PDB file of C-alpha atoms in Angstrom:
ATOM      1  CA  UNK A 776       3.274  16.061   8.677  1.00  0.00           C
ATOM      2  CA  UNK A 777       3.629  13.072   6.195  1.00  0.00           C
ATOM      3  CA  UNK A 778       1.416  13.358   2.975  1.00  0.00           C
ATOM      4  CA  UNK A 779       1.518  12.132  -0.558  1.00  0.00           C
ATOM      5  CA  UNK A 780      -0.551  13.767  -3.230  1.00  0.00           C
ATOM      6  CA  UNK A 781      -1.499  12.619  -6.978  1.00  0.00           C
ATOM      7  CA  UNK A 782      -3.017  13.503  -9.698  1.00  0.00           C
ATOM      8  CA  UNK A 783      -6.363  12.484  -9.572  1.00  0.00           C
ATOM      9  CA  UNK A 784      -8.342  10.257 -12.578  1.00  0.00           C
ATOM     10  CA  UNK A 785      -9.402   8.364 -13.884  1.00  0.00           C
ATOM     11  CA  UNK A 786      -6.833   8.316 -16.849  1.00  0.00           C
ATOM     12  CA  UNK A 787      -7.752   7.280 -20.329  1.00  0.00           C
ATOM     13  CA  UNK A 788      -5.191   6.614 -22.757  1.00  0.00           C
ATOM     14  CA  UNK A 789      -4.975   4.828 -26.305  1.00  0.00           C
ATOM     15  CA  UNK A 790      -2.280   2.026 -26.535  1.00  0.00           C
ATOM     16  CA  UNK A 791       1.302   3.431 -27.248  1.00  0.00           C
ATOM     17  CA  UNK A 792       0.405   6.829 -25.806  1.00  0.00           C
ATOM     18  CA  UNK A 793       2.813   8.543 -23.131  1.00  0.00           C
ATOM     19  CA  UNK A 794       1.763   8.469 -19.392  1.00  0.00           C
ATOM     20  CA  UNK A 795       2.365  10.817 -16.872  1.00  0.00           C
ATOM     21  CA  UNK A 796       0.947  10.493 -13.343  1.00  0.00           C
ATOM     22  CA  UNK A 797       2.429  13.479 -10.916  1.00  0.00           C
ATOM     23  CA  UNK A 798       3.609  12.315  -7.458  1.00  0.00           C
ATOM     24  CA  UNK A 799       4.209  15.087  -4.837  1.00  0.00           C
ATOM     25  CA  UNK A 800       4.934  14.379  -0.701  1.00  0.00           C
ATOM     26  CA  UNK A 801       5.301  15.825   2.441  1.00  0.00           C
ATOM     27  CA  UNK A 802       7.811  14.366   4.539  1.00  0.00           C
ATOM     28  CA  UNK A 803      10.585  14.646   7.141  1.00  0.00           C
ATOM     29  CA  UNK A 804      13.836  13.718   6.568  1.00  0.00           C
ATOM     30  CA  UNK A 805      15.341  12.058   3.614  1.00  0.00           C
ATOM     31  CA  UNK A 806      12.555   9.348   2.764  1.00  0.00           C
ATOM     32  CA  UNK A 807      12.447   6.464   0.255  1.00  0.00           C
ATOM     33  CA  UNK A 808       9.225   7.089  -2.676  1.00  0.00           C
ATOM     34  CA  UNK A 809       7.879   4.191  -4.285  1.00  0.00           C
ATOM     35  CA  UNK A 810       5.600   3.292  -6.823  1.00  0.00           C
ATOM     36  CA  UNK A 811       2.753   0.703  -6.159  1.00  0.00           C
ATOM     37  CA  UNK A 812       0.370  -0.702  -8.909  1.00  0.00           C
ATOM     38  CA  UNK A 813      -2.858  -2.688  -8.231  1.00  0.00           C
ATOM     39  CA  UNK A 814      -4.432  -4.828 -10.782  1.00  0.00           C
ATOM     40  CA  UNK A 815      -8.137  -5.474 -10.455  1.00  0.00           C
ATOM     41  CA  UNK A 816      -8.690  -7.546  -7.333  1.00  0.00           C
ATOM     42  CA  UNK A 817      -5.387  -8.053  -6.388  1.00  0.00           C
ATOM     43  CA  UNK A 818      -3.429  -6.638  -3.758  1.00  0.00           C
ATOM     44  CA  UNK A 819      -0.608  -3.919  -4.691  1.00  0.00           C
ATOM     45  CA  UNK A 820       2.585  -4.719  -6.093  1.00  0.00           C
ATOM     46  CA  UNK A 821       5.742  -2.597  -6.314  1.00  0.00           C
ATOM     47  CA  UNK A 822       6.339  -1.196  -9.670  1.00  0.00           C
ATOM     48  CA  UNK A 823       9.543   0.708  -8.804  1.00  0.00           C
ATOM     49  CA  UNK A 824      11.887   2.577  -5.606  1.00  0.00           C
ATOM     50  CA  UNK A 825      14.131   5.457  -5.172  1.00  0.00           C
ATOM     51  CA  UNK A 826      16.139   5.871  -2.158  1.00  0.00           C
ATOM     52  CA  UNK A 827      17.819   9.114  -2.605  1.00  0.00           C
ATOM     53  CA  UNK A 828      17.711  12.077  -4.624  1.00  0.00           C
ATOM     54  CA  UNK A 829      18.353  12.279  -7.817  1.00  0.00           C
ATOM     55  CA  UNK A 830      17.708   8.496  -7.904  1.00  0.00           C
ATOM     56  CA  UNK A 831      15.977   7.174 -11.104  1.00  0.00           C
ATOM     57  CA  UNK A 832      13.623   3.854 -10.415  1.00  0.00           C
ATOM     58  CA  UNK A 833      12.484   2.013 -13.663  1.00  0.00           C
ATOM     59  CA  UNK A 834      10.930  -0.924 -14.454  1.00  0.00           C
ATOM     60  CA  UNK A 835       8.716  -2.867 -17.031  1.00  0.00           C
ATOM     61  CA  UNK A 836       8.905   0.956 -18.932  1.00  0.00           C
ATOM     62  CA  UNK A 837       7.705   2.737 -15.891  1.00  0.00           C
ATOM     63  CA  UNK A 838      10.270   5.270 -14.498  1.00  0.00           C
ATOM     64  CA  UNK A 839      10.557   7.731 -12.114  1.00  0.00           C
ATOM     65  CA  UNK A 840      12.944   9.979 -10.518  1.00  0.00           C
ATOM     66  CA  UNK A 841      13.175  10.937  -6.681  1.00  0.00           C
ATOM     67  CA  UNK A 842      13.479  15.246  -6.856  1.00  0.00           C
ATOM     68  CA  UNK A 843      14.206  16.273  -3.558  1.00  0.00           C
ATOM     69  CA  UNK A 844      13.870  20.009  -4.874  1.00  0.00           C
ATOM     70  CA  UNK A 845      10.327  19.837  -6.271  1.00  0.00           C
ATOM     71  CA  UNK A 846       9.337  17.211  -3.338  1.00  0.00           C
ATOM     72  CA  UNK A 847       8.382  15.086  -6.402  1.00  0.00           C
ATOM     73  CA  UNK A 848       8.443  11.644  -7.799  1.00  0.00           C
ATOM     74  CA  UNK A 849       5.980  11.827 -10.974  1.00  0.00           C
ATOM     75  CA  UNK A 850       5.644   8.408 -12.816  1.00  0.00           C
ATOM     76  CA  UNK A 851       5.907   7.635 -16.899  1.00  0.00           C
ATOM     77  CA  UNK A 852       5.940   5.553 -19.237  1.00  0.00           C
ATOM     78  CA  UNK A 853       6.763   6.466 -23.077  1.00  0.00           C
ATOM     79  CA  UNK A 854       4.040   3.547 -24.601  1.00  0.00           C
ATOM     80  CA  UNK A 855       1.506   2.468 -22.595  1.00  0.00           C
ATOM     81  CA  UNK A 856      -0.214  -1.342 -23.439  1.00  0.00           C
ATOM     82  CA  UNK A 857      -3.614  -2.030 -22.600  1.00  0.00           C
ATOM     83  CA  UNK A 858      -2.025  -4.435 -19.873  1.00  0.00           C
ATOM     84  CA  UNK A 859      -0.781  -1.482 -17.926  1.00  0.00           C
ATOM     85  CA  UNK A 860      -4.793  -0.698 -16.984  1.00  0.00           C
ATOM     86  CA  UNK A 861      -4.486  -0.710 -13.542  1.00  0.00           C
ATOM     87  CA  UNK A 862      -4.267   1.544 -10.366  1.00  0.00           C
ATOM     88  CA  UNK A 863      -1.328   3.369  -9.309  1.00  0.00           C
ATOM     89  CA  UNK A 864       0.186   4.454  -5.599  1.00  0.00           C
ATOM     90  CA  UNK A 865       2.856   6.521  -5.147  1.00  0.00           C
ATOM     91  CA  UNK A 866       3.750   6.525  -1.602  1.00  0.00           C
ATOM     92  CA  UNK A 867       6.761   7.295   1.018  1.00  0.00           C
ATOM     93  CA  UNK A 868       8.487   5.625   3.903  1.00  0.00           C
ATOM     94  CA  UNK A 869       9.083   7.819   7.398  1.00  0.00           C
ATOM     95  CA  UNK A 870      12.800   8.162   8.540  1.00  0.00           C
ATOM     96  CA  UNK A 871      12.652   5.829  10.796  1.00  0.00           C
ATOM     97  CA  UNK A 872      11.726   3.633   7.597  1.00  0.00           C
ATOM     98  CA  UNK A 873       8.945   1.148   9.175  1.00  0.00           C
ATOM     99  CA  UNK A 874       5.414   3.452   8.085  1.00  0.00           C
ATOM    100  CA  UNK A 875       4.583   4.519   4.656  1.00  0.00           C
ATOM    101  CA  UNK A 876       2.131   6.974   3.514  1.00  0.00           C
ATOM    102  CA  UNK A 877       0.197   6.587   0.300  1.00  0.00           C
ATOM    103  CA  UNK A 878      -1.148   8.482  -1.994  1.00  0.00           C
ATOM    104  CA  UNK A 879      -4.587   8.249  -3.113  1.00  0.00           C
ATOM    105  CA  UNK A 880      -4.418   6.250  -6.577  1.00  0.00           C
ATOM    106  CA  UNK A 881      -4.360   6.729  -9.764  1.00  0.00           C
ATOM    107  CA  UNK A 882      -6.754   4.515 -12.105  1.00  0.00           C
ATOM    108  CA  UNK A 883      -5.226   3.937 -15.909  1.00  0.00           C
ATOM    109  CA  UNK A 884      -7.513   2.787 -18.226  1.00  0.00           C
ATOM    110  CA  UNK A 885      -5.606   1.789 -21.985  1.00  0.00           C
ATOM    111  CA  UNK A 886      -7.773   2.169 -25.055  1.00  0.00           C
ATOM    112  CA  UNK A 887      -6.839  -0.232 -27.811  1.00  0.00           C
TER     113      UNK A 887
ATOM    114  CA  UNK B1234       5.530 -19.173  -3.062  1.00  0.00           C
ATOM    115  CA  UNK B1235       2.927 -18.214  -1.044  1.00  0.00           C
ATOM    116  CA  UNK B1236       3.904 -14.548   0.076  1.00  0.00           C
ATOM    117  CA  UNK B1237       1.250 -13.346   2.324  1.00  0.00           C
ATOM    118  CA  UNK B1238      -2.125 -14.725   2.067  1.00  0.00           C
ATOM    119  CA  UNK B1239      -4.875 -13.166   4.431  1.00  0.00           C
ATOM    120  CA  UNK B1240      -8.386 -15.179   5.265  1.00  0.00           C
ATOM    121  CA  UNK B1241     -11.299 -14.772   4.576  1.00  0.00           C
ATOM    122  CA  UNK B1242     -11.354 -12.816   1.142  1.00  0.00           C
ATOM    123  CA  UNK B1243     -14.645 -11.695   1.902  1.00  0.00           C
ATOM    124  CA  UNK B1244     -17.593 -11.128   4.508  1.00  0.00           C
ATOM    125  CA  UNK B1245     -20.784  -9.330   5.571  1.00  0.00           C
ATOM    126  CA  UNK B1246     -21.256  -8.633   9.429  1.00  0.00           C
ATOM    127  CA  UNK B1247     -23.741  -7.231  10.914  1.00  0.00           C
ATOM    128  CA  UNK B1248     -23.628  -4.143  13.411  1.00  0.00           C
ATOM    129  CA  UNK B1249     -22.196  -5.137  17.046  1.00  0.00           C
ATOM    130  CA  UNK B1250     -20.775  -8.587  15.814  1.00  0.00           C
ATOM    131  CA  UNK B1251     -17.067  -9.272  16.439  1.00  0.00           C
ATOM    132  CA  UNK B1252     -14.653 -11.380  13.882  1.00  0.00           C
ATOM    133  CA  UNK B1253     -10.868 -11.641  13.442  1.00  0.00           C
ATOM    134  CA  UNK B1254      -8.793 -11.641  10.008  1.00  0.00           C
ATOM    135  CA  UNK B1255      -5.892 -13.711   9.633  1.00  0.00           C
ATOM    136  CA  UNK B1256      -2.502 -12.581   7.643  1.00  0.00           C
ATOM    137  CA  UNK B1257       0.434 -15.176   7.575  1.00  0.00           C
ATOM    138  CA  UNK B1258       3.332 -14.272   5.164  1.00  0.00           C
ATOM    139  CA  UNK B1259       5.886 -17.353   4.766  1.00  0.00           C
ATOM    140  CA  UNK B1260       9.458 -15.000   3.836  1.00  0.00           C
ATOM    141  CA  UNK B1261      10.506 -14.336   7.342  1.00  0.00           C
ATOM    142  CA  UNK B1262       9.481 -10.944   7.667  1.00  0.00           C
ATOM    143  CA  UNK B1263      10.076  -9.037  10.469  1.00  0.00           C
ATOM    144  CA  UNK B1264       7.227  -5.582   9.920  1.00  0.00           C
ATOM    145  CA  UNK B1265       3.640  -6.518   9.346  1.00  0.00           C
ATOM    146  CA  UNK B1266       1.185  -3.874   8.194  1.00  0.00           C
ATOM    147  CA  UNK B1267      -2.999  -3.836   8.616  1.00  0.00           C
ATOM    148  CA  UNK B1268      -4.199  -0.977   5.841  1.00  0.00           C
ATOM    149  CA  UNK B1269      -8.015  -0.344   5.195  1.00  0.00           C
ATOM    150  CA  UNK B1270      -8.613   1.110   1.630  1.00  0.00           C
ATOM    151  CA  UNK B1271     -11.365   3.320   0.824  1.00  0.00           C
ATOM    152  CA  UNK B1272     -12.827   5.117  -1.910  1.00  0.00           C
ATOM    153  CA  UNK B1273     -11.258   8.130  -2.670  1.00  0.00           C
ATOM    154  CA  UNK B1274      -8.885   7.732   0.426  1.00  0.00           C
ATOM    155  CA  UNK B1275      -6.135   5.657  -0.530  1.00  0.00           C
ATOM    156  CA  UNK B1276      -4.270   3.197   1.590  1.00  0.00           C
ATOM    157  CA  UNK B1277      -4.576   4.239   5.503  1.00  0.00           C
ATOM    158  CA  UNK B1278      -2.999   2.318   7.979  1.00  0.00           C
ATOM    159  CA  UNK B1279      -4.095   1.214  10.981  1.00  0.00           C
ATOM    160  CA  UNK B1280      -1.653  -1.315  13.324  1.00  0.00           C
ATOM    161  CA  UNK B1281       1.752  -2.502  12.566  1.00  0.00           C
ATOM    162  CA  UNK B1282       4.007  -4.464  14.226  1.00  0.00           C
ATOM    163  CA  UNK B1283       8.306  -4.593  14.005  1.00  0.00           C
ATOM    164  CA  UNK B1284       8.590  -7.873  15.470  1.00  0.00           C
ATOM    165  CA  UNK B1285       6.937 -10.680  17.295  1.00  0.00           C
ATOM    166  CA  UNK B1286       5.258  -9.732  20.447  1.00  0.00           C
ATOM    167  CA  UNK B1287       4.809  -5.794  19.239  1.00  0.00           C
ATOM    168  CA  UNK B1288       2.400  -4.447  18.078  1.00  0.00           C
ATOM    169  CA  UNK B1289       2.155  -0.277  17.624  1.00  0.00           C
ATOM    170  CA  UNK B1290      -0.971   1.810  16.230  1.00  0.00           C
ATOM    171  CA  UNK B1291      -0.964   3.316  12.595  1.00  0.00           C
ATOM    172  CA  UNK B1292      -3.196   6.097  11.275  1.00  0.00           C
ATOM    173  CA  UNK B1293      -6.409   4.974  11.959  1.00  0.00           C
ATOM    174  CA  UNK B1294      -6.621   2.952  14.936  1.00  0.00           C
ATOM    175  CA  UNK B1295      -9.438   3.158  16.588  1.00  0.00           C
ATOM    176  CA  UNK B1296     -12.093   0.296  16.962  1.00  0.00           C
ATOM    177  CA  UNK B1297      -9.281  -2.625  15.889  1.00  0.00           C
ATOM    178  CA  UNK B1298      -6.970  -4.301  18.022  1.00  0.00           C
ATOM    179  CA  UNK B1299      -4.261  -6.880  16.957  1.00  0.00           C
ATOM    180  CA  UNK B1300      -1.617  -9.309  18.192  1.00  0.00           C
ATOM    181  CA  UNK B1301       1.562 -10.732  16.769  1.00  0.00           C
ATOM    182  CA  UNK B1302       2.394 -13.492  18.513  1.00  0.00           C
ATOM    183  CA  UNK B1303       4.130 -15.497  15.899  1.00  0.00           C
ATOM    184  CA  UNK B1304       6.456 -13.722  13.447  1.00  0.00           C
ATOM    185  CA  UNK B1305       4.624 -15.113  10.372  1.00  0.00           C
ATOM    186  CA  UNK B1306       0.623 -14.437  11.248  1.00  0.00           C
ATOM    187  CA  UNK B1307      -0.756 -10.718  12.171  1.00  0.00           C
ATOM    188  CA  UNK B1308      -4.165 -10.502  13.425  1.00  0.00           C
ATOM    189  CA  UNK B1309      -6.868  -8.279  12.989  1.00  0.00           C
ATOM    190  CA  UNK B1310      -9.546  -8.036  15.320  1.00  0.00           C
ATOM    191  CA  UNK B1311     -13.176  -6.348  15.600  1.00  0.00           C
ATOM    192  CA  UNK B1312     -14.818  -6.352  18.418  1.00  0.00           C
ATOM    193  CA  UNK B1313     -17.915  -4.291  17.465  1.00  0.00           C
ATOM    194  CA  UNK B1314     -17.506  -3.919  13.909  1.00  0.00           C
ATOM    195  CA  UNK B1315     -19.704  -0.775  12.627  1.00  0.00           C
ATOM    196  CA  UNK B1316     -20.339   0.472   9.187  1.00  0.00           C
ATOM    197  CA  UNK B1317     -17.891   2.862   9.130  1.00  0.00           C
ATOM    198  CA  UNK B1318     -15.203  -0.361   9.197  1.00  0.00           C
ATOM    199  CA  UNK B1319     -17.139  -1.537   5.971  1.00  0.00           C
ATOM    200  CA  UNK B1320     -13.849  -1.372   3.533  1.00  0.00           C
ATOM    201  CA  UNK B1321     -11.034  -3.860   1.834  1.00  0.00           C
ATOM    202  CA  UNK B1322      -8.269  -4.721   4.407  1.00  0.00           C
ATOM    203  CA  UNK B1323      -5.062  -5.422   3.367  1.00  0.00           C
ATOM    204  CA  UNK B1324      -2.286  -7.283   5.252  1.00  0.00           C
ATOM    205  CA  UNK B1325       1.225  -6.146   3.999  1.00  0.00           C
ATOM    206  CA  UNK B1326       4.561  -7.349   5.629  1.00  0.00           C
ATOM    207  CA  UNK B1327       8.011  -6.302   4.703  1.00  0.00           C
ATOM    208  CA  UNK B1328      11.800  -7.546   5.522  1.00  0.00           C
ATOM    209  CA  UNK B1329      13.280  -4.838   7.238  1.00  0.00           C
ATOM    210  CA  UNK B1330      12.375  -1.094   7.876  1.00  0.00           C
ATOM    211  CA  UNK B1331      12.055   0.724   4.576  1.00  0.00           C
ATOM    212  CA  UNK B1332      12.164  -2.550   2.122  1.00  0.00           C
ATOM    213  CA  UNK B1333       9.118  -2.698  -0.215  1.00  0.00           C
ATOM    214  CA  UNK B1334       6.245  -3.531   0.621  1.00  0.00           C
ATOM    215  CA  UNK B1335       4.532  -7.723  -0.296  1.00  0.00           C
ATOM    216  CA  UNK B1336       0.615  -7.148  -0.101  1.00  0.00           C
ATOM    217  CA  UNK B1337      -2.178  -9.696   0.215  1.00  0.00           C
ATOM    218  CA  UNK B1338      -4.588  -9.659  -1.880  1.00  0.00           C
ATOM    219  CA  UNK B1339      -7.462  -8.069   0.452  1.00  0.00           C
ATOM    220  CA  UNK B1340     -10.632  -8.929   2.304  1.00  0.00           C
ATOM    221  CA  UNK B1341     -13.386  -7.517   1.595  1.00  0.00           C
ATOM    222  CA  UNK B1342     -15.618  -6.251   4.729  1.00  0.00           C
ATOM    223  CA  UNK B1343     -19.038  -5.030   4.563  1.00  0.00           C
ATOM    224  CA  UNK B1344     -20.689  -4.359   8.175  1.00  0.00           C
ATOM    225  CA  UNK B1345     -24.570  -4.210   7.752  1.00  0.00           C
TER     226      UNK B1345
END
């Protein structure tokens, strides 16, 4: 079947520490992984995509990269800001490319 | 730019009553997405639809019904709501299959 699994929080950090969030999934097929992020009250936004393996997403500091052999696409971020408090989703598309499973969240609290 | 905006943000029903939520996205998009997210449980999906005029079920389907019969509005519908359908909906829509994701921002649903 179609899964995605993540680590489970909630994370605390101090500003300028170094995130990880682990991202594992269960899927047919070669599927695209994505990172979501949802700030309070808000509805998610994409944070970052890989399509293939080996691919590395990035954006805004975030990155991730799409390892077919692990079935993993963990999430980091070398200096987290107290503006990246939010919750995370890492989720996957099915080969036929129009359902996506998420994971369960993430929530990243930043300490000043 | 609107993006997707989904009405009402918020409201209380009470056991056996019946309402509709509205999504309308203004890019064009051809999938539309209903997702329910719950404590714990991530984002679970219930209807989508790849076009006008189709609709197909998701995860969770039971107990909601929707229609798509323009391309920019997906509806929602419950016709007994219960408390187990007490959660935030999101509508989602994207512009082909496998292409990010564009969220609302949620309603929130409480069934007395």
């Amino acid at each position: 079947g179609n899964s995605v699994t993540q680590m489970e929080g909630p994370v605390t950090l101090s500003e300028e520490a170094f995130l990880t969030i682990n991202c594992t999934y269960t899927a047919t097929g070669y599927p695209s992984l994505f990172w979501y992020v949802q700030y309070p009250g808000e509805g998610l936004q994409l944070l970052l995509k890989a399509t293939k393996a080996d691919d590395k997403g990035s954006n805004k500091g975030f990155e991730a990269t799409y390892r077919k052999e692990t079935t993993s696409f963990h999430l980091e971020k070398g200096s987290v800001q107290v503006s990246d408090s939010a919750v995370y989703f890492c989720a996957h598309s099915t080969p036929t490319g129009n359902q996506f499973y998420f994971g369960t969240g993430t929530s990243l609290t930043v300490i000043p | 730019n609107a993006g997707v905006t989904q009405t009402p943000k918020f409201r209380v029903l009470k056991t056996g009553q019946s309402m509709t939520l509205l999504c309308a996205q203004d890019m064009n998009h051809e999938y539309m997405y209903w997702y329910r997210q719950d404590p714990g449980m991530g984002l679970r999906l219930i209807h989508y639809s790849v076009g006008e005029g189709t609709t197909a079920k998701g995860e969770v389907p039971d107990g909601y019904n929707v229609s798509r019969l323009k391309k920019q509005n997906f509806l929602l519908g419950l016709e007994s709501a219960a408390p187990s359908q007490t959660s935030v909906y999101f509508c989602a829509s994207s512009y082909i299959q496998d292409s990010p994701l564009h969220f609302g921002n949620g309603t929130r649903l409480t069934v007395t």
